[in-house]
Short mmCIF file of C-alpha atoms in Angstrom, two decimals:
data_model
loop_
_atom_site.label_atom_id
_atom_site.label_comp_id
_atom_site.label_asym_id
_atom_site.label_seq_id
_atom_site.Cartn_x
_atom_site.Cartn_y
_atom_site.Cartn_z
CA MET M 149 0.00 0.00 0.00
CA ARG M 150 2.71 2.48 0.95
CA ASN M 151 4.69 1.69 -2.23
CA ARG M 152 1.56 2.35 -4.31
CA TRP M 153 0.99 5.68 -2.58
CA PHE M 154 4.63 6.63 -3.05
CA ARG M 155 4.37 5.94 -6.79
CA GLN M 156 1.18 8.05 -6.96
CA ILE M 157 2.87 10.94 -5.17
CA LEU M 158 5.98 10.73 -7.38
CA LEU M 159 3.98 10.57 -10.63
CA ARG M 160 1.85 13.52 -9.59
CA ARG M 161 4.92 15.65 -8.85
CA ILE M 162 6.54 14.74 -12.16
CA PHE M 163 3.33 15.52 -14.07
CA VAL M 164 3.01 18.96 -12.46
CA ALA M 165 6.68 19.80 -13.05
CA VAL M 166 6.50 18.79 -16.73
CA LEU M 167 3.40 20.92 -17.35
CA LEU M 168 4.97 23.97 -15.71
CA VAL M 169 8.12 23.58 -17.82
CA LEU M 170 6.02 23.19 -20.99
CA GLN M 171 4.18 26.45 -20.27
CA ALA M 172 7.49 28.28 -19.88
CA VAL M 173 8.90 26.74 -23.08
CA VAL M 174 5.83 27.70 -25.13
CA LEU M 175 6.09 31.30 -23.89
CA VAL M 176 9.81 31.54 -24.72
CA VAL M 177 9.34 30.04 -28.20
CA PHE M 178 6.56 32.50 -28.97
CA ILE M 179 8.59 35.52 -27.89
CA ARG M 180 11.72 34.42 -29.78
CA ASP M 181 9.80 33.84 -33.00
CA THR M 182 10.81 36.27 -35.77
CA SER M 183 7.36 36.83 -37.25
CA GLN M 184 5.69 40.25 -37.38
CA LEU M 185 3.24 39.12 -34.70
CA SER M 186 6.13 38.21 -32.42
CA ARG M 187 7.76 41.63 -32.91
CA TRP M 188 4.53 43.37 -31.99
CA ALA M 189 4.23 41.07 -28.97
CA ASP M 190 7.78 41.99 -27.96
CA LEU M 191 6.96 45.71 -28.05
CA ALA M 192 3.70 45.20 -26.18
CA LEU M 193 5.38 43.20 -23.43
CA ARG M 194 8.09 45.85 -23.00
CA ILE M 195 5.38 48.47 -22.54
CA VAL M 196 3.66 46.17 -20.05
CA SER M 197 6.94 45.87 -18.14
CA LEU M 198 7.31 49.65 -17.99
CA LEU M 199 3.76 50.07 -16.71
CA ALA M 200 4.33 47.26 -14.19
CA VAL M 201 7.37 49.04 -12.74
CA LEU M 202 5.38 52.27 -12.37
CA TRP M 203 2.60 50.32 -10.62
CA ILE M 204 5.07 48.58 -8.31
CA VAL M 205 6.73 51.84 -7.25
CA SER M 206 3.36 53.35 -6.31
CA SER M 207 2.05 50.24 -4.52
CA ARG M 208 1.83 49.65 -0.76
CA ASP M 209 4.05 46.56 -0.86
CA GLN M 210 7.16 46.11 1.24
CA PRO M 211 10.20 48.07 -0.07
CA SER M 212 12.12 44.82 -0.50
CA TYR M 213 9.36 43.45 -2.74
CA LYS M 214 9.36 46.64 -4.81
CA LEU M 215 13.13 46.54 -5.24
CA LEU M 216 13.23 42.86 -6.19
CA TRP M 217 10.40 43.08 -8.72
CA SER M 218 11.77 46.28 -10.26
CA MET M 219 15.19 44.68 -10.70
CA LEU M 220 13.70 41.51 -12.18
CA ILE M 221 11.68 43.51 -14.71
CA LEU M 222 14.68 45.66 -15.65
CA ALA M 223 16.83 42.55 -16.06
CA PHE M 224 14.14 40.75 -18.11
CA PRO M 225 12.11 43.53 -19.78
CA ILE M 226 10.12 41.12 -21.96
CA PHE M 227 9.14 38.48 -19.44
CA GLY M 228 9.36 40.45 -16.19
CA GLY M 229 6.21 42.52 -16.57
CA LEU M 230 4.19 39.56 -17.79
CA LEU M 231 5.34 37.47 -14.83
CA TYR M 232 4.33 40.25 -12.43
CA LEU M 233 0.85 40.40 -13.98
CA LEU M 234 0.49 36.63 -13.67
CA VAL M 235 1.49 36.75 -10.02
CA SER M 236 -0.40 39.87 -8.94
CA PHE M 237 -3.62 40.23 -10.94
CA GLN M 238 -5.80 37.14 -11.14
CA ALA M 239 -9.49 36.54 -10.71
CA SER M 240 -8.86 33.63 -8.33
CA THR M 241 -6.97 35.87 -5.90
CA ARG M 242 -9.68 38.52 -5.98
CA TRP M 243 -12.39 35.88 -5.39
CA VAL M 244 -10.56 34.52 -2.33
CA SER M 245 -10.15 38.04 -0.97
CA ARG M 246 -13.85 38.87 -1.37
CA ARG M 247 -15.00 35.53 0.02
CA LEU M 248 -12.81 35.77 3.09
CA ARG M 249 -13.90 39.34 3.75
CA ASP M 250 -17.55 38.22 3.63
CA LEU M 251 -16.85 35.28 5.97
CA GLU M 252 -15.07 37.51 8.46
CA LEU M 253 -17.92 40.02 8.47
CA GLU M 254 -20.48 37.23 8.98
CA SER M 255 -18.56 35.65 11.86
CA ARG M 256 -17.42 38.83 13.61
CA PRO M 257 -20.62 39.16 15.75
CA LEU M 258 -20.16 35.59 17.01
CA LEU M 259 -16.54 36.31 17.90
CA ALA M 260 -17.50 39.51 19.68
CA GLU M 261 -19.81 37.52 21.96
CA THR M 262 -16.78 35.53 23.13
CA GLY M 263 -14.88 38.54 24.39
CA SER M 264 -14.79 38.62 28.16
CA TYR M 265 -14.04 42.33 28.17
CA ARG M 266 -15.73 45.15 26.36
CA GLN M 267 -14.31 48.16 28.18
CA ASP M 268 -11.57 50.44 26.93
CA PRO M 269 -8.27 48.51 26.49
CA ARG M 270 -6.56 51.29 28.46
CA GLN M 271 -8.48 50.11 31.52
CA LEU M 272 -7.65 46.45 30.90
CA ALA M 273 -3.91 46.80 30.40
CA PRO M 274 -2.64 50.38 30.13
CA ASP M 275 0.82 49.28 29.02
CA GLN M 276 -0.56 47.03 26.25
CA ALA M 277 -3.62 49.02 25.16
CA PRO M 278 -2.41 49.62 21.56
CA GLN M 279 -1.82 45.90 21.03
CA ILE M 280 -5.22 44.89 22.40
CA ALA M 281 -7.04 47.67 20.54
CA TYR M 282 -5.33 46.76 17.26
CA LEU M 283 -6.35 43.10 17.46
CA GLN M 284 -9.87 44.00 18.56
CA ARG M 285 -10.22 46.32 15.58
CA ALA M 286 -9.03 43.45 13.36
CA GLY M 287 -11.91 41.37 14.76
CA PHE M 288 -10.21 39.30 17.46
CA PRO M 289 -11.73 39.54 20.97
CA VAL M 290 -9.72 39.52 24.16
CA CYS M 291 -10.75 36.78 26.60
CA SER M 292 -10.13 35.99 30.25
CA ARG M 293 -12.16 32.85 31.05
CA THR M 294 -9.53 30.65 29.45
CA ASP M 295 -7.11 28.14 30.92
CA CYS M 296 -3.88 27.74 28.94
CA ASP M 297 -1.14 25.12 28.93
CA TYR M 298 2.15 25.59 27.11
CA PHE M 299 4.13 22.68 25.68
CA SER M 300 7.86 22.93 25.15
CA SER M 301 8.03 19.95 22.79
CA GLY M 302 6.02 18.27 20.08
CA GLU M 303 5.97 15.11 22.18
CA ALA M 304 4.16 16.93 25.00
CA VAL M 305 1.63 18.43 22.57
CA PHE M 306 0.98 14.99 21.07
CA ALA M 307 0.34 13.32 24.42
CA CYS M 308 -2.19 15.99 25.45
CA LEU M 309 -3.81 16.06 22.02
CA LEU M 310 -4.58 12.34 22.09
CA LYS M 311 -6.26 12.67 25.49
CA GLU M 312 -8.36 15.64 24.45
CA LEU M 313 -9.47 14.04 21.17
CA GLU M 314 -10.88 11.09 23.12
CA LYS M 315 -13.13 13.54 25.01
CA ALA M 316 -14.84 14.90 21.87
CA GLU M 317 -18.62 14.70 21.98
CA GLN M 318 -19.86 16.91 19.13
CA TYR M 319 -17.07 17.73 16.69
CA ILE M 320 -13.35 17.64 15.96
CA PHE M 321 -11.82 20.12 13.51
CA LEU M 322 -8.23 19.81 12.30
CA GLU M 323 -6.40 22.27 10.01
CA PHE M 324 -2.73 21.64 9.19
CA PHE M 325 -0.06 22.53 6.69
CA ILE M 326 1.51 19.05 6.69
CA ILE M 327 0.03 15.63 7.35
CA GLN M 328 2.11 12.50 6.88
CA GLU M 329 1.42 8.90 7.76
CA GLY M 330 3.43 7.57 10.67
CA VAL M 331 3.33 7.21 14.43
CA MET M 332 1.78 10.63 15.05
CA TRP M 333 -0.85 10.76 12.31
CA ASP M 334 -1.75 7.07 12.55
CA ALA M 335 -2.62 7.44 16.25
CA ILE M 336 -4.70 10.56 15.58
CA HIS M 337 -6.30 9.01 12.51
CA ASP M 338 -7.41 5.99 14.53
CA ILE M 339 -9.22 8.24 17.03
CA LEU M 340 -10.83 10.24 14.22
CA ARG M 341 -12.20 7.09 12.59
CA ARG M 342 -13.66 5.86 15.86
CA LYS M 343 -15.18 9.22 16.71
CA ALA M 344 -16.71 9.56 13.25
CA ALA M 345 -18.26 6.10 13.65
CA GLN M 346 -19.76 7.25 16.96
CA GLY M 347 -21.50 10.18 15.28
CA VAL M 348 -19.01 12.92 16.11
CA THR M 349 -18.54 15.38 13.23
CA VAL M 350 -14.91 15.12 12.13
CA ARG M 351 -13.40 17.54 9.62
CA VAL M 352 -9.85 17.62 8.29
CA LEU M 353 -8.39 20.45 6.21
CA TYR M 354 -4.82 20.24 4.94
CA ASP M 355 -2.74 22.32 2.55
CA ASP M 356 -2.00 20.71 -0.78
CA MET M 357 1.45 22.25 -1.17
CA GLY M 358 2.45 21.48 2.41
CA SER M 359 1.41 17.84 1.98
CA PHE M 360 2.54 17.67 -1.66
CA LEU M 361 5.32 15.19 -0.89
CA THR M 362 3.63 13.40 2.01
CA LEU M 363 0.14 12.37 0.87
CA PRO M 364 -1.25 10.81 -2.32
CA ARG M 365 -3.52 12.88 -4.55
CA ASP M 366 -6.68 11.03 -3.54
CA TYR M 367 -6.07 10.98 0.23
CA ALA M 368 -9.08 13.22 0.88
CA ASP M 369 -11.26 10.56 -0.77
CA THR M 370 -9.74 7.94 1.53
CA LEU M 371 -10.76 9.95 4.60
CA ARG M 372 -14.25 10.63 3.24
CA ALA M 373 -14.78 6.92 2.72
CA GLU M 374 -14.12 6.50 6.46
CA GLY M 375 -16.80 9.03 7.41
CA ILE M 376 -14.32 11.88 7.93
CA GLN M 377 -15.16 15.11 6.11
CA CYS M 378 -12.08 16.38 4.32
CA HIS M 379 -11.03 19.19 2.00
CA VAL M 380 -7.67 20.10 0.51
CA PHE M 381 -6.83 23.78 0.72
CA ASN M 382 -5.82 25.48 -2.52
CA LYS M 383 -5.09 22.41 -4.63
CA PHE M 384 -1.80 22.80 -6.45
CA ARG M 385 -2.36 22.99 -10.19
CA PRO M 386 0.23 23.01 -12.98
CA LEU M 387 -0.56 26.62 -13.95
CA LEU M 388 1.36 29.86 -13.53
CA SER M 389 -0.85 31.31 -10.81
CA ALA M 390 -0.56 33.81 -7.97
CA ILE M 391 -2.93 32.04 -5.60
CA GLN M 392 -0.58 29.04 -5.52
CA ASN M 393 1.75 31.22 -3.43
CA ASN M 394 -0.83 31.64 -0.65
CA ARG M 395 -0.68 28.52 1.47
CA ASP M 396 -2.58 27.55 4.63
CA HIS M 397 0.25 27.39 7.17
CA ARG M 398 -2.08 27.36 10.19
CA LYS M 399 -2.12 24.56 12.76
CA ILE M 400 -5.46 24.34 14.53
CA VAL M 401 -7.30 21.60 16.41
CA SER M 402 -10.72 22.45 17.84
CA ILE M 403 -12.63 20.00 20.02
CA ASP M 404 -16.27 20.94 20.64
CA GLY M 405 -15.27 24.61 20.49
CA ARG M 406 -14.19 24.41 24.14
CA THR M 407 -10.64 23.12 23.69
CA ALA M 408 -8.24 24.22 20.95
CA PHE M 409 -4.60 23.68 20.06
CA THR M 410 -2.14 25.68 17.99
CA GLY M 411 1.61 26.10 17.72
CA GLY M 412 4.46 25.22 15.39
CA PHE M 413 3.82 21.48 15.14
CA ASN M 414 2.46 19.62 12.12
CA LEU M 415 1.13 16.06 12.05
CA ALA M 416 4.30 14.22 11.01
CA ASP M 417 6.78 12.10 12.94
CA GLU M 418 9.74 14.52 12.97
CA TYR M 419 7.66 16.91 15.08
CA ILE M 420 7.57 14.36 17.93
CA ASN M 421 11.07 12.96 17.23
CA ALA M 422 9.65 9.56 16.30
CA VAL M 423 12.03 9.84 13.34
CA GLU M 424 15.18 11.93 13.16
CA LYS M 425 15.13 14.70 10.60
CA HIS M 426 17.81 17.38 10.82
CA GLY M 427 18.74 16.22 14.33
CA HIS M 428 16.53 16.74 17.36
CA TRP M 429 13.36 18.64 16.45
CA LYS M 430 12.46 21.42 18.87
CA ASP M 431 8.88 22.66 18.66
CA THR M 432 6.22 24.23 20.87
CA GLY M 433 2.45 24.26 21.23
CA LEU M 434 -0.42 25.70 23.21
CA VAL M 435 -3.81 24.41 24.33
CA LEU M 436 -6.68 26.75 25.21
CA ARG M 437 -9.64 25.62 27.30
CA GLY M 438 -12.49 28.06 27.62
CA ASP M 439 -13.75 31.10 25.74
CA ALA M 440 -10.64 31.76 23.63
CA ALA M 441 -10.91 28.30 22.04
CA TRP M 442 -13.92 29.56 20.10
CA SER M 443 -11.76 32.11 18.25
CA LEU M 444 -9.59 29.33 16.81
CA THR M 445 -12.75 27.38 15.95
CA VAL M 446 -14.09 30.31 13.94
CA MET M 447 -10.77 30.61 12.11
CA PHE M 448 -11.10 26.97 11.10
CA LEU M 449 -14.72 27.40 9.96
CA GLN M 450 -13.74 30.38 7.81
CA MET M 451 -11.05 28.40 6.00
CA TRP M 452 -13.32 25.36 5.73
CA SER M 453 -16.07 27.45 4.14
CA LEU M 454 -13.53 28.95 1.75
CA SER M 455 -12.18 25.55 0.67
CA ALA M 456 -15.54 23.76 0.55
CA ARG M 457 -17.28 26.77 -1.05
CA THR M 458 -20.17 26.36 1.36
CA ARG M 459 -22.06 28.75 3.60
CA GLU M 460 -21.74 27.52 7.17
CA ASP M 461 -23.96 28.54 10.04
CA PHE M 462 -21.15 29.15 12.52
CA ALA M 463 -23.65 29.52 15.38
CA LEU M 464 -24.41 25.80 15.18
CA TYR M 465 -20.94 25.07 16.56
CA ARG M 466 -20.94 27.75 19.24
CA PRO M 467 -20.41 26.19 22.71
CA ALA M 468 -21.90 27.53 25.89
CA GLN M 469 -19.89 30.31 27.46
CA SER M 470 -17.14 29.00 29.68
CA ALA M 471 -17.78 28.64 33.40
CA LEU M 472 -14.09 29.12 34.13
CA PRO M 473 -13.37 32.05 36.45
CA ALA M 474 -11.53 35.07 35.11
CA GLY M 475 -8.05 35.45 36.43
CA ASP M 476 -5.18 33.91 34.44
CA GLY M 477 -4.41 37.02 32.44
CA LEU M 478 -5.71 37.96 29.00
CA VAL M 479 -5.77 35.69 25.95
CA GLN M 480 -6.27 37.02 22.42
CA PRO M 481 -6.04 34.54 19.50
CA TYR M 482 -5.47 36.17 16.12
CA ALA M 483 -5.24 35.17 12.46
CA ASP M 484 -3.36 36.55 9.48
CA SER M 485 -4.36 36.47 5.82
CA PRO M 486 -2.24 37.34 2.76
CA VAL M 487 -5.20 38.66 0.77
CA ASP M 488 -6.36 41.53 2.99
CA ARG M 489 -3.18 43.70 3.05
CA GLU M 490 -3.30 43.75 6.86
CA ASN M 491 -0.13 42.12 8.17
CA VAL M 492 -1.50 41.15 11.58
CA GLY M 493 1.27 38.73 12.50
CA GLU M 494 4.01 41.23 11.72
CA GLN M 495 2.24 43.98 13.68
CA VAL M 496 1.89 41.76 16.77
CA TYR M 497 5.62 41.01 16.66
CA LEU M 498 6.56 44.65 16.09
CA GLN M 499 4.39 45.81 19.00
CA ILE M 500 6.05 43.32 21.34
CA ILE M 501 9.53 44.45 20.28
CA ARG M 502 8.75 48.16 20.44
CA ASN M 503 7.02 47.93 23.83
CA ALA M 504 9.79 45.88 25.46
CA LYS M 505 11.63 47.66 28.25
CA GLN M 506 13.86 44.91 29.67
CA TYR M 507 14.06 41.96 27.28
CA VAL M 508 12.50 40.20 24.31
CA TYR M 509 13.35 36.56 23.57
CA ILE M 510 12.50 35.05 20.18
CA HIS M 511 12.40 31.50 18.81
CA THR M 512 12.20 31.32 15.00
CA PRO M 513 13.31 28.72 12.46
CA TYR M 514 14.01 31.40 9.86
CA LEU M 515 15.23 35.00 10.15
CA ILE M 516 14.51 36.56 6.76
CA VAL M 517 12.89 39.91 7.44
CA GLY M 518 12.26 43.33 5.97
CA ASP M 519 13.44 46.77 6.99
CA ASN M 520 10.64 47.36 9.53
CA MET M 521 11.52 44.27 11.56
CA ILE M 522 15.28 44.87 11.32
CA ASP M 523 14.89 48.48 12.43
CA ALA M 524 12.68 47.47 15.38
CA LEU M 525 15.12 44.79 16.57
CA CYS M 526 18.17 47.01 16.16
CA HIS M 527 16.50 50.01 17.83
CA ALA M 528 15.44 47.89 20.81
CA ALA M 529 18.95 46.50 21.26
CA LYS M 530 20.55 49.94 20.94
CA SER M 531 18.08 51.23 23.55
CA GLY M 532 19.33 48.74 26.13
CA VAL M 533 16.72 46.01 25.69
CA ASP M 534 18.13 42.49 25.95
CA VAL M 535 17.15 41.16 22.50
CA ARG M 536 17.89 37.48 21.91
CA ILE M 537 17.01 35.42 18.86
CA THR M 538 17.42 31.65 18.58
CA THR M 539 17.54 29.94 15.18
CA PRO M 540 18.45 26.38 14.12
CA HIS M 541 22.03 25.22 13.71
CA HIS M 542 20.94 22.33 11.46
CA TRP M 543 18.95 23.54 8.49
CA ASP M 544 16.05 22.03 6.58
CA LYS M 545 16.81 24.08 3.45
CA TRP M 546 20.41 25.17 2.81
CA VAL M 547 19.59 28.29 0.79
CA VAL M 548 17.04 29.47 3.36
CA HIS M 549 19.53 28.88 6.19
CA MET M 550 22.26 30.81 4.35
CA THR M 551 19.77 33.63 3.79
CA THR M 552 18.97 33.63 7.52
CA ARG M 553 22.68 33.94 8.31
CA ALA M 554 22.97 36.82 5.83
CA PHE M 555 20.91 38.91 8.29
CA TYR M 556 23.12 38.11 11.30
CA ARG M 557 25.85 40.74 10.84
CA GLN M 558 23.64 43.83 10.89
CA LEU M 559 21.73 42.59 13.94
CA LEU M 560 24.86 41.59 15.85
CA GLU M 561 26.47 44.96 15.19
CA ALA M 562 23.40 46.63 16.73
CA GLY M 563 23.71 44.52 19.90
CA VAL M 564 21.15 41.80 19.16
CA LYS M 565 22.28 38.45 20.58
CA ILE M 566 21.84 35.50 18.22
CA TYR M 567 22.07 31.83 19.14
CA GLU M 568 21.84 28.62 17.12
CA TYR M 569 20.18 25.49 18.47
CA THR M 570 22.94 22.90 18.14
CA PRO M 571 21.09 19.57 18.78
CA GLY M 572 19.09 19.92 15.59
CA PHE M 573 16.28 21.93 14.02
CA LEU M 574 14.37 24.55 15.99
CA HIS M 575 10.87 24.97 14.53
CA ALA M 576 9.23 26.94 17.38
CA LYS M 577 7.71 30.39 16.81
CA THR M 578 7.51 32.21 20.15
CA PHE M 579 8.06 35.73 21.49
CA VAL M 580 8.22 36.66 25.18
CA ALA M 581 8.97 40.04 26.72
CA ASP M 582 9.35 41.61 30.18
CA ASP M 583 7.62 38.74 32.05
CA THR M 584 4.39 40.33 30.80
CA VAL M 585 3.53 39.35 27.23
CA ALA M 586 4.12 36.39 24.95
CA THR M 587 2.83 34.96 21.70
CA VAL M 588 2.81 31.36 20.48
CA GLY M 589 1.72 30.39 17.00
CA THR M 590 2.60 29.42 13.45
CA ILE M 591 4.26 32.60 12.16
CA ASN M 592 7.93 32.45 11.19
CA LEU M 593 10.12 35.50 10.83
CA ASP M 594 10.26 35.21 7.06
CA TYR M 595 8.50 36.73 4.08
CA ARG M 596 6.27 33.76 3.39
CA SER M 597 4.82 33.62 6.89
CA LEU M 598 4.57 37.36 7.32
CA TYR M 599 3.10 38.24 3.91
CA LEU M 600 2.10 35.20 1.82
CA HIS M 601 0.62 32.53 4.08
CA PHE M 602 -2.52 32.12 6.14
CA GLU M 603 -1.29 32.01 9.74
CA CYS M 604 -2.50 32.18 13.33
CA GLY M 605 -1.23 32.81 16.84
CA VAL M 606 -2.24 33.54 20.42
CA TRP M 607 -1.22 36.71 22.26
CA LEU M 608 -1.04 36.39 26.06
CA TYR M 609 -0.81 39.02 28.77
CA ARG M 610 0.08 38.34 32.41
CA SER M 611 -0.79 34.68 32.03
CA ARG M 612 1.22 31.94 33.73
CA VAL M 613 2.04 30.78 30.20
CA VAL M 614 4.21 33.87 29.78
CA GLY M 615 6.54 32.58 32.48
CA GLN M 616 6.51 29.11 30.93
CA VAL M 617 7.52 30.48 27.53
CA LYS M 618 10.37 32.41 29.15
CA GLN M 619 11.55 29.39 31.12
CA ASP M 620 11.47 27.23 28.00
CA TYR M 621 13.51 29.82 26.11
CA LEU M 622 16.18 29.97 28.81
CA GLN M 623 16.36 26.18 29.04
CA THR M 624 16.66 25.90 25.27
CA LEU M 625 19.43 28.48 25.36
CA GLU M 626 21.57 26.00 27.32
CA ALA M 627 21.63 23.80 24.20
CA CYS M 628 22.58 26.67 21.90
CA GLN M 629 25.82 28.26 20.80
CA PRO M 630 26.14 32.04 20.56
CA VAL M 631 26.94 33.56 17.20
CA ARG M 632 29.84 36.03 17.30
CA PRO M 633 30.72 38.56 14.58
CA ASP M 634 34.21 37.05 14.21
CA GLN M 635 32.60 33.69 13.32
CA LEU M 636 30.94 35.13 10.24
CA SER M 637 32.84 34.78 6.98
CA ALA M 638 34.16 38.18 5.93
CA GLY M 639 35.55 37.29 2.48
CA PRO M 640 34.49 39.76 -0.23
CA LEU M 641 32.97 37.09 -2.47
CA PHE M 642 30.96 35.63 0.40
CA ARG M 643 29.76 39.10 1.42
CA VAL M 644 28.55 39.67 -2.15
CA PHE M 645 26.82 36.29 -2.04
CA GLN M 646 25.10 37.25 1.24
CA GLU M 647 23.94 40.59 -0.16
CA LEU M 648 22.52 38.76 -3.17
CA LEU M 649 20.64 36.41 -0.84
CA ARG M 650 19.22 39.37 1.07
CA LEU M 651 18.07 40.93 -2.18
CA LEU M 652 16.34 37.70 -3.19
CA ALA M 653 14.98 37.10 0.32
CA PRO M 654 11.32 37.82 -0.63
CA LEU M 655 11.42 34.71 -2.84
CA PHE M 656 12.29 32.46 0.10
#
């Protein structure tokens, strides 16, 4: 069975790659043709490239995106403008944007009911009022009647997840970037089958690109045959298309709307170290019990409705308001979308950095950021804030890791402390600052997470989880080696290579 699935996966990948190459070849042959039609096409495409550059310069995109696209179009004046049009202006992208906006407007009243607080954020937390107000304005309520547990490893998340899944009575919703058969998924899959047979509504949503190399093309049909509802987010098609860039990188499990998980982990064996991949895999997760779990449930239902092209009555899944007492700080789950031009994840990170007075500690697998993030980190360090960033020592993608290291020098010179996790690959995405605030979620410090992917996270204020995130960071630091400026290669050719990587960083 596994050999058959492997052959299906391999053939699918080859088929998609061949079709993409054929499209590129046909375009090149047409442009290089010497006919009169081809010459007119050449002139038209050059004009398109000029207009594209003018549009890019006046757009609201990140400066690094503007620079990269402008240089690509100048270097390839015939193809550059056409490629930009293919990537930026497509009906599919506009449809997704409109549909998500409608879903968010429909579900916002239900989310608002979850909020435990409706008074002015300045009364709730004077020192964090801008952060709370920003997320509330984006449609994400702040909750108090929520009990949180933080997990410093994928193994700990997995153990708790299995127990909570067994408690499901009404529904189980799962949304993940990667699913792969093995110890982790097989155990979860077994529970899902049993629960579906018992009448529990079970829904699984996974990203087609994320699971492109891990699941066969017809895996959704396999789950449906078992009574599990399943959809594949944004199926990868062999067409030059912008929407293919926008992947569902969220990790959400919702159980009856009263318990929800998120974090960096996917449903594959390396995340629980059942297999070794790039050394020891360091990840984190969070479980919410109470009112805030409903926010993650709504995020799932929005993406499910988008993928299934259905109109869900979200109120049918709304649990009774939590009976938990208020007390363990504030909890504010949030989501980020690449199609609304509101970079929620980036703004949460920037607010934490800019508000820090004593320290800010960061776990991230990638450090490929724009000018706003670099300036915030450098300014905080120069202002006396203890800024520490931990990245992996063992990489999953060599080019991405080299690009991460290309950002080290500027940050180190500003006083930012950088460490690499030596036992293996660090996949956690956490921020913690001043023993007061923290965030745990799916958002990497790279262009794809910050601007191109659907993501989610949980912001926490004066919760006991804040201390747990800090303690986990300090314990992880014991297994890390500091990066010193004198360790970085200073050869002129390597410096040029690093600058080239930084220029191309938006592609990674």
